[in-house]
Short mmCIF file of C-alpha atoms and ligand atoms in Angstrom, two decimals:
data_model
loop_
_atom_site.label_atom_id
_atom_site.label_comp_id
_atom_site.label_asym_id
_atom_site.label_seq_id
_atom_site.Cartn_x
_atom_site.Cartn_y
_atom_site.Cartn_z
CA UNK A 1 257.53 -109.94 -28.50
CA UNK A 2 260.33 -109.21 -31.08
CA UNK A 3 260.21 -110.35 -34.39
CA UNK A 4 261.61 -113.15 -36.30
CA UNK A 5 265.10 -112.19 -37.51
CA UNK A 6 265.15 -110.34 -40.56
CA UNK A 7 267.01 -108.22 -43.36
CA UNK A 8 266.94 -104.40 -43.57
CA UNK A 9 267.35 -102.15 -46.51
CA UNK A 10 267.09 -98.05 -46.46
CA UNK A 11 267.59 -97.66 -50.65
CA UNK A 12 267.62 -93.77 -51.75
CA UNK A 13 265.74 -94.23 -55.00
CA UNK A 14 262.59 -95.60 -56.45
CA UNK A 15 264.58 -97.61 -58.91
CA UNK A 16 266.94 -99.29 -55.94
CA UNK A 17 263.85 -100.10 -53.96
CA UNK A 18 261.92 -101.87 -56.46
CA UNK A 19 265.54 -103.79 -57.72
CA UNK A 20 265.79 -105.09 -54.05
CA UNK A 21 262.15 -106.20 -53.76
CA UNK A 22 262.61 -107.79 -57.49
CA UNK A 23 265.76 -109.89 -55.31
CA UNK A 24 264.90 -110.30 -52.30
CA UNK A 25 263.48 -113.49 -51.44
CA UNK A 26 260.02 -115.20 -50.92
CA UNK A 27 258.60 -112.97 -48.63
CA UNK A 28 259.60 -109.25 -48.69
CA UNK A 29 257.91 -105.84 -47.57
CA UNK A 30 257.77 -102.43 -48.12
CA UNK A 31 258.04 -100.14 -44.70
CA UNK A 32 256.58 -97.04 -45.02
CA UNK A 33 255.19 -95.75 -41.69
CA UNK A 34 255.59 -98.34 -40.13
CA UNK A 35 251.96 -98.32 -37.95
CA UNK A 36 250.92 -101.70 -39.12
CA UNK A 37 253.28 -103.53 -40.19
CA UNK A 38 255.77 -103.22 -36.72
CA UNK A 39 253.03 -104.56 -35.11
CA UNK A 40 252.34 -107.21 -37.08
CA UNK A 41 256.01 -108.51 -37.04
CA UNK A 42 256.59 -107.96 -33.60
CA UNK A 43 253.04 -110.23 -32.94
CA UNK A 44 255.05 -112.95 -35.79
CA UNK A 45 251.79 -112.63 -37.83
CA UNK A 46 254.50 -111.03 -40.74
CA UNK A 47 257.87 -112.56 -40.78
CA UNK A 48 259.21 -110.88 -43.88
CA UNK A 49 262.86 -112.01 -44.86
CA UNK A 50 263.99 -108.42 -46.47
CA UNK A 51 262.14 -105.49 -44.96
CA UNK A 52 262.56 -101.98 -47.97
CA UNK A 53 262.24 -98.80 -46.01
CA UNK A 54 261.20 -96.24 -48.50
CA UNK A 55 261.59 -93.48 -46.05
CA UNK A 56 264.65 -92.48 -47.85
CA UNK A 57 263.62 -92.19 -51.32
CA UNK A 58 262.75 -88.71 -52.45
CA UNK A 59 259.53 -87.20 -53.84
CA UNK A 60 256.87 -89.52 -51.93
CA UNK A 61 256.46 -86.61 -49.44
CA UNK A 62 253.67 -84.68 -50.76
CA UNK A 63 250.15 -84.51 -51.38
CA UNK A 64 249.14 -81.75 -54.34
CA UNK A 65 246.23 -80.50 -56.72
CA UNK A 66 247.29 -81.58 -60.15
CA UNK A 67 246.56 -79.38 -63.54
CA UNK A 68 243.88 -81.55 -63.99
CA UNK A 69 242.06 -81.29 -60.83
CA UNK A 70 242.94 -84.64 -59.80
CA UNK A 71 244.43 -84.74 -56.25
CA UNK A 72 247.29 -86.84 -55.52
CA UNK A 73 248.93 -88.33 -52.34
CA UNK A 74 252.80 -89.25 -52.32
CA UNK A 75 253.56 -92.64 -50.87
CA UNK A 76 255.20 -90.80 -47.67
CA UNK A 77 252.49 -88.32 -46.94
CA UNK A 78 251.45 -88.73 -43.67
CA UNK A 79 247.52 -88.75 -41.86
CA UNK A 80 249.20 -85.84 -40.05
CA UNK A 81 250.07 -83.83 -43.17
CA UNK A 82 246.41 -84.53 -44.70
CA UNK A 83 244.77 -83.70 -41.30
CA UNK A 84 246.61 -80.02 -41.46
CA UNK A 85 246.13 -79.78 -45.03
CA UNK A 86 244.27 -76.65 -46.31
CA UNK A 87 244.01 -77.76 -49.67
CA UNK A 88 241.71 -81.07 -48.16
CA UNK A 89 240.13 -78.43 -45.76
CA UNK A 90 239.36 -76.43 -48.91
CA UNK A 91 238.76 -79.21 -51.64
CA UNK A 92 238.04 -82.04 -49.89
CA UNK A 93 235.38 -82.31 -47.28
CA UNK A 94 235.64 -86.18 -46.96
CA UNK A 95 238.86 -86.42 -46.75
CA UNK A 96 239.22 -83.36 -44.17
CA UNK A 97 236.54 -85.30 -42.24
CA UNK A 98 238.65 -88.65 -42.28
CA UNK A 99 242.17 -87.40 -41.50
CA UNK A 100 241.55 -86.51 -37.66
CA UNK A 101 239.91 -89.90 -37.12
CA UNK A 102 242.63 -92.28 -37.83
CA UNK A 103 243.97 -93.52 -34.69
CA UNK A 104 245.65 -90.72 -32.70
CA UNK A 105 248.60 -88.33 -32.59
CA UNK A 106 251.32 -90.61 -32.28
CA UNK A 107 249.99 -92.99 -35.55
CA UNK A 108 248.94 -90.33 -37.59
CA UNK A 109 252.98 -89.19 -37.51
CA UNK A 110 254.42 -92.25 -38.86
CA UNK A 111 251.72 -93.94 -40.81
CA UNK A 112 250.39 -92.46 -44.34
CA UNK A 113 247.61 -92.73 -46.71
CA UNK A 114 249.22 -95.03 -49.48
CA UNK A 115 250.55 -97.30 -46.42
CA UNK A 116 246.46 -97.90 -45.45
CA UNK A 117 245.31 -98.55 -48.68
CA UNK A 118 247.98 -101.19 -48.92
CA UNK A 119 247.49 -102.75 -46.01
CA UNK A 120 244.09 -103.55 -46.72
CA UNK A 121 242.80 -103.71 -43.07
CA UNK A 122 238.95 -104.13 -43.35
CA UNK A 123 238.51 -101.64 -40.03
CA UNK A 124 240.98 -98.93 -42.25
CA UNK A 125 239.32 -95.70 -42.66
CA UNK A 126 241.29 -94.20 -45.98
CA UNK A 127 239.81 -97.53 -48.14
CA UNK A 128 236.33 -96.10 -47.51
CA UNK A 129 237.15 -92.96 -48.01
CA UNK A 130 239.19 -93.34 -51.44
CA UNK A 131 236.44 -95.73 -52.77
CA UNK A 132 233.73 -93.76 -52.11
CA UNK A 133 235.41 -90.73 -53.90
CA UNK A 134 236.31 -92.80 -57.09
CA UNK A 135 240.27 -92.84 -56.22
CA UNK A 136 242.82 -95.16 -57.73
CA UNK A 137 246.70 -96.39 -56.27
CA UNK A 138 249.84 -96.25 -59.03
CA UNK A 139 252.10 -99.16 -58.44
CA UNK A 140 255.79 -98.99 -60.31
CA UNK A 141 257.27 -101.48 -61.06
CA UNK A 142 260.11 -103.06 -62.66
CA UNK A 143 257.70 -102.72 -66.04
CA UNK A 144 256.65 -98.98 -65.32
CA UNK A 145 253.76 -97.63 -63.84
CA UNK A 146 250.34 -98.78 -63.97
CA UNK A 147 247.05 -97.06 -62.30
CA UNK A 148 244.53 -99.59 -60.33
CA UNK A 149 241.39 -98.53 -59.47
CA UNK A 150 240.74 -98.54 -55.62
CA UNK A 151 237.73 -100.97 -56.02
CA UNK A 152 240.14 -103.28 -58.12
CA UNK A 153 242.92 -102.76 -55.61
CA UNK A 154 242.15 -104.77 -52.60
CA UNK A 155 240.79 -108.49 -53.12
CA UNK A 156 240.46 -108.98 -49.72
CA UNK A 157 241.15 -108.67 -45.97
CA UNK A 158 245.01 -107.87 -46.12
CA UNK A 159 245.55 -108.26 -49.52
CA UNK A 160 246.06 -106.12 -52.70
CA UNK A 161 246.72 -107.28 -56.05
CA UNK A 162 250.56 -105.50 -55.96
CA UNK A 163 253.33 -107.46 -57.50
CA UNK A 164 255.99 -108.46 -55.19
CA UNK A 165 258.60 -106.11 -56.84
CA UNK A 166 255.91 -103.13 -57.06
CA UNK A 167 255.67 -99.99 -54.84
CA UNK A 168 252.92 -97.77 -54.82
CA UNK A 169 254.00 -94.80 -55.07
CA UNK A 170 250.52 -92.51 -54.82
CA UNK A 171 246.81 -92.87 -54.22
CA UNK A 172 244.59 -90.22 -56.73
CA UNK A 173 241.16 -88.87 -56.08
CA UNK A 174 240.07 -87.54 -59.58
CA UNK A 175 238.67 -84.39 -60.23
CA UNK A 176 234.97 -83.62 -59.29
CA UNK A 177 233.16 -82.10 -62.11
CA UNK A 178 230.36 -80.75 -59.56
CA UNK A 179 230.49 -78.81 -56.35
CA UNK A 180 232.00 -81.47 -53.22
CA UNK A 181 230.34 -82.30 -50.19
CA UNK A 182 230.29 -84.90 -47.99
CA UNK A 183 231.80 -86.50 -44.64
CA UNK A 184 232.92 -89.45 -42.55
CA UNK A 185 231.20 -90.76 -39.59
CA UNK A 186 232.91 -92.97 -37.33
CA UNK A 187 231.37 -95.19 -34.59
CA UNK A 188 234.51 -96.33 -32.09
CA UNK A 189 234.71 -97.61 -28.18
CA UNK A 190 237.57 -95.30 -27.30
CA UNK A 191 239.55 -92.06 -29.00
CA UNK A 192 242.32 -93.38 -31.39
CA UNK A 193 240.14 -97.19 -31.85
CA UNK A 194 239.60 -98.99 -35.35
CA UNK A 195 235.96 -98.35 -36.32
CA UNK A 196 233.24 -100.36 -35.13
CA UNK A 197 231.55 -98.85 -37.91
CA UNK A 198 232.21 -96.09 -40.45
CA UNK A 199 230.81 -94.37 -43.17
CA UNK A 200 232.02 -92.22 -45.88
CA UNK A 201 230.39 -90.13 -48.18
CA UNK A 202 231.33 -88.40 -51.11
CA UNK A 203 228.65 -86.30 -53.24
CA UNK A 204 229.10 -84.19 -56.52
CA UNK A 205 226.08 -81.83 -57.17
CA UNK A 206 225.20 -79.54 -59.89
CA UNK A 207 222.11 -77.17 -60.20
CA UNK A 208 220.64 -79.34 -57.06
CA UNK A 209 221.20 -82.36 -58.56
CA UNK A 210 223.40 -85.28 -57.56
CA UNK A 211 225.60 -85.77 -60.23
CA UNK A 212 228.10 -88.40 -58.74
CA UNK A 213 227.66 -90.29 -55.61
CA UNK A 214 229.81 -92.46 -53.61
CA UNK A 215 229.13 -94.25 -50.23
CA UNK A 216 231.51 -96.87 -48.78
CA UNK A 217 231.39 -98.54 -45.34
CA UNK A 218 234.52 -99.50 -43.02
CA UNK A 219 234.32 -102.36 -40.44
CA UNK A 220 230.70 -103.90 -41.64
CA UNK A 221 232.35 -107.33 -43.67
CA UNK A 222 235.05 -109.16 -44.77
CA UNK A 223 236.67 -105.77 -46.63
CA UNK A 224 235.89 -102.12 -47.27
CA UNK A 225 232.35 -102.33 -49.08
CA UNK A 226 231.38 -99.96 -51.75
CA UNK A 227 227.92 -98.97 -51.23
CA UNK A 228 227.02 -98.88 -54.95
CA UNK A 229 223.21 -99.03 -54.84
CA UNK A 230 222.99 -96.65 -52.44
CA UNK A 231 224.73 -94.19 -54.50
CA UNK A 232 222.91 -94.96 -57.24
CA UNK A 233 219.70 -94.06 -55.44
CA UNK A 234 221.12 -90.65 -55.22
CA UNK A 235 222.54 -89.97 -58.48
CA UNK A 236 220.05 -88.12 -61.01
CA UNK A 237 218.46 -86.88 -57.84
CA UNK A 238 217.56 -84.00 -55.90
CA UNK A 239 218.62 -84.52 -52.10
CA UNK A 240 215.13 -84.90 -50.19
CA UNK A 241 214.41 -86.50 -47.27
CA UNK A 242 213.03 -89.29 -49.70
CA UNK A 243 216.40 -90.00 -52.03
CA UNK A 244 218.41 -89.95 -48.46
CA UNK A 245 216.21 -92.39 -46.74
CA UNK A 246 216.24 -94.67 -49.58
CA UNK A 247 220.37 -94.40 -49.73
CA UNK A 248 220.37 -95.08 -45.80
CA UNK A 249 218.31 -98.11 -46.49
CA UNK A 250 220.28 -99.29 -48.45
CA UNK A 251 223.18 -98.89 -47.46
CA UNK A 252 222.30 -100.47 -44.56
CA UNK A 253 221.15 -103.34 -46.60
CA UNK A 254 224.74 -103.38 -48.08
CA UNK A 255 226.80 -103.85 -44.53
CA UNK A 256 227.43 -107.71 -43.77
CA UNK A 257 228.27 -107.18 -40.16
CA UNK A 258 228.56 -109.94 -37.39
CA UNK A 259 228.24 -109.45 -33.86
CA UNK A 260 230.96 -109.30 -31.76
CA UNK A 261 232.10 -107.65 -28.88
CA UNK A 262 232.00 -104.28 -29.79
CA UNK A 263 227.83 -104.48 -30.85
CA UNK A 264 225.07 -106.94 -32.37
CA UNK A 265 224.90 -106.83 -36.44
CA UNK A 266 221.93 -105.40 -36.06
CA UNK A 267 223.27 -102.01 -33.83
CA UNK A 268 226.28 -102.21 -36.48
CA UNK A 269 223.59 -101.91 -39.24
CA UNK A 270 221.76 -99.12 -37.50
CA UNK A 271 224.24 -96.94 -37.38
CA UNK A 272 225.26 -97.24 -41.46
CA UNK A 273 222.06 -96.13 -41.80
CA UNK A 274 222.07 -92.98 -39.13
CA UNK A 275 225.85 -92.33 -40.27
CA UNK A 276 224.43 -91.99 -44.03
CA UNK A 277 221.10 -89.65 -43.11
CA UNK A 278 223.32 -87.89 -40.50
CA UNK A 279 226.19 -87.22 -43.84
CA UNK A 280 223.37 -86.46 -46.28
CA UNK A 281 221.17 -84.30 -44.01
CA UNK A 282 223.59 -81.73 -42.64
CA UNK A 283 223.30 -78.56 -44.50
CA UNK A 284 225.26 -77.75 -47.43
CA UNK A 285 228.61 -77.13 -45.94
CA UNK A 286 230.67 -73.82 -45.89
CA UNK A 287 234.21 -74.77 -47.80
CA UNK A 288 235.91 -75.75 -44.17
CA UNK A 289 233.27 -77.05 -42.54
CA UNK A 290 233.31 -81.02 -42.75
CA UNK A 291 231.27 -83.68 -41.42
CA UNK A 292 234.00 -85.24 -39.51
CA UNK A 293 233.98 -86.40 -36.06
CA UNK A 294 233.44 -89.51 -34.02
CA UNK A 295 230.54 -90.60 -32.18
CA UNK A 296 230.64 -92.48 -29.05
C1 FAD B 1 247.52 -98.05 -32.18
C2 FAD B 1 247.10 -97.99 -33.62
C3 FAD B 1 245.84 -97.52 -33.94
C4 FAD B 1 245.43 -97.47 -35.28
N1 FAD B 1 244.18 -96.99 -35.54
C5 FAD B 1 243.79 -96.87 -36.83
C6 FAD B 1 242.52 -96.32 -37.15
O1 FAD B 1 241.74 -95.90 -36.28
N2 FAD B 1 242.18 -96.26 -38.46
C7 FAD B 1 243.01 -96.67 -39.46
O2 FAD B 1 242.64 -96.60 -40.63
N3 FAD B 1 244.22 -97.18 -39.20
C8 FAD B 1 244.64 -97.27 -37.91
N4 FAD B 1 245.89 -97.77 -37.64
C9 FAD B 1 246.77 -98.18 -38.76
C10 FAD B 1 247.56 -96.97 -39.25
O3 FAD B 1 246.70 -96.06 -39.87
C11 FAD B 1 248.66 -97.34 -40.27
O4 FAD B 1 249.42 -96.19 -40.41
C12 FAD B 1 248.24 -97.73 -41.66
O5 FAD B 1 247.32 -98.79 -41.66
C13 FAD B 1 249.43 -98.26 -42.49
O6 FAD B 1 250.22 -97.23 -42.95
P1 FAD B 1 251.77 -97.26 -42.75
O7 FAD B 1 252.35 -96.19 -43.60
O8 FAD B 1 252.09 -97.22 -41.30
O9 FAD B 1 252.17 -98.68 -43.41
P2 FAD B 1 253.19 -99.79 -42.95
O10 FAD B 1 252.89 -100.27 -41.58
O11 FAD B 1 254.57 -99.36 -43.23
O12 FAD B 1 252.80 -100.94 -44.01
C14 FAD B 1 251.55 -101.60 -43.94
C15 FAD B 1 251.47 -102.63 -45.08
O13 FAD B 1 251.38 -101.97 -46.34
C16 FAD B 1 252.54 -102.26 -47.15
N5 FAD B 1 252.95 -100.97 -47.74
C17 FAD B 1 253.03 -99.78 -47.10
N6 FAD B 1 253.34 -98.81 -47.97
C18 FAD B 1 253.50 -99.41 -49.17
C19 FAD B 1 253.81 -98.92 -50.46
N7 FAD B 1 254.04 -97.62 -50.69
N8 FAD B 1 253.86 -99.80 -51.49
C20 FAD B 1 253.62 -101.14 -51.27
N9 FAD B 1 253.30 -101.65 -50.07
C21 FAD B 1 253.24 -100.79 -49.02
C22 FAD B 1 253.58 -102.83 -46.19
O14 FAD B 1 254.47 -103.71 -46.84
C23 FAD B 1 252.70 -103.54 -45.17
O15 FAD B 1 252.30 -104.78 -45.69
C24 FAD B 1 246.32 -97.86 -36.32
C25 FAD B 1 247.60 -98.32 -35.99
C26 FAD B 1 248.00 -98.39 -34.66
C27 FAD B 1 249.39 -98.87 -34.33
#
């Protein structure tokens, strides 16, 4: 199908982009790669009046280790660029595991990060990812900027709490104050699918200790869920066959699947709670080793 007739606009700054959102219309987008929301007008289920490509506006392209520690991810930086990135291989074993598992080749091109998060698709792999390690989104705006936590960010399937006339502009994983590890597991019927169910892990230790813990699950409910008391049964703790078997429970306990035609709630709920033991068992890994990959 094509879609419903509609205005284009390439602007070549930040400023233009958010002026024409600010006067466009009723219903208005922001195009960044492109991977969702093409689909989604040529299906009708988005007829935007004024579509803003930001492809032209300069300085989204990047993703980079701040002073701080903090890592953040341009608005144009690509699942391509973060699945070669040595800096994620390096610094960021969630991430690293994530990148090569969103959809394939072609997708991972065109469609970015920031784009993901916006979109708010409950089956999306960055949300999990990005809540479990504590990130955030910056949205400008005619006002300025503002920072929104990830867990704030999305209020629902589809839907973030972004003004009309805001961009985001980055996503920002702070800075871990212990040593990283982690992964992402993801459960899907074919190479380059949406998850049937994912998992993402993100750990901070210190002397042996747990010292921040986030777990968050894709495609188990309504949105991304933040696996809080899971994480909480880790944090404080020594990793022991014990603390992990209690965060897999409970985890588990924290999916709200339904059955469907990719597997019962129950499977769906089985494998949060291998994907979590699976994450948290593995050996500490080396700097470039990550717990990525999918599992058929
Ligand atoms: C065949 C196929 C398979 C896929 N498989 C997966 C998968 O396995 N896992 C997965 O996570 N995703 C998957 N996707 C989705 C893909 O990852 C998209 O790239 C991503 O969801 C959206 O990013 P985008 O840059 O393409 O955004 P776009 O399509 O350009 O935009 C998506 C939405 O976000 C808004 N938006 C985008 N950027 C901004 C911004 N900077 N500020 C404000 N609003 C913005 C748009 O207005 C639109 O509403 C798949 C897509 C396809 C076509």
């Amino acid at each position: 199908m094509y879609p419903s007739r509609f205005q284009y606009e390439a602007p070549r700054s930040l400023e233009e982009a958010i002026g024409l959102l600010h006067d466009g219309g009723d219903y208005v987008k922001v195009l960044a790669g492109g991977q969702s929301l093409v689909p989604l007008m040529k299906l009708r289920f988005a007829s935007p009046e004024l579509v803003v490509d930001i492809n032209n506006v300069p300085g989204l392209d990047y993703h980079r280790a701040e002073p701080d520690g903090s890592l953040r991810i341009g608005a144009l930086c690509r699942h391509a660029d973060l699945e070669r990135s040595g800096l994620l291989k390096t610094t960021q074993p969630t991430m690293a595991a994530a990148a090569p598992l969103i959809a394939d080749p072609i997708v991972r091109n065109r469609g970015t990060l920031v784009g993901s998060l916006c979109h708010a698709d409950p089956q999306g792999d960055w949300a999990a990812v990005v809540l479990a390690l504590g990130g955030s989104v910056v949205a400008h705006g005619p006002g300025g900027s503002r920072s929104i936590a990830l867990a704030d960010f999305v209020t629902g399937p589809f839907q973030n709490v972004l003004e009309q006339d805001e961009i985001a502009v980055a996503a920002v994983i702070p800075a871990a104050r212990g040593a990283r590890s982690g992964g992402y597991l993801k459960l899907e019927r074919r190479v380059g699918d949406f998850a049937t169910v994912g998992v993402a892990v993100a750990l901070e230790t210190s002397g042996g200790t747990v010292t921040r813990a986030g777990i968050a699950l894709t495609g188990v409910g309504g949105s991304t869920i933040a696996a809080t008391a899971a994480a909480q049964a880790l944090t404080g703790q020594p990793l022991s066959p014990e603390t992990i078997a209690q965060a897999a429970n409970l985890a588990a306990e924290a999916a709200q699947p339904r059955t469907d035609h990719r597997g019962s709630a129950d499977y769906k709920r089985h494998m949060v709670r291998t994907f979590v033991q699976r994450i948290l068992g593995r050996p500490e890994p080396a700097a470039s080793d990550t717990a990525g990959e999918r599992a058929a």
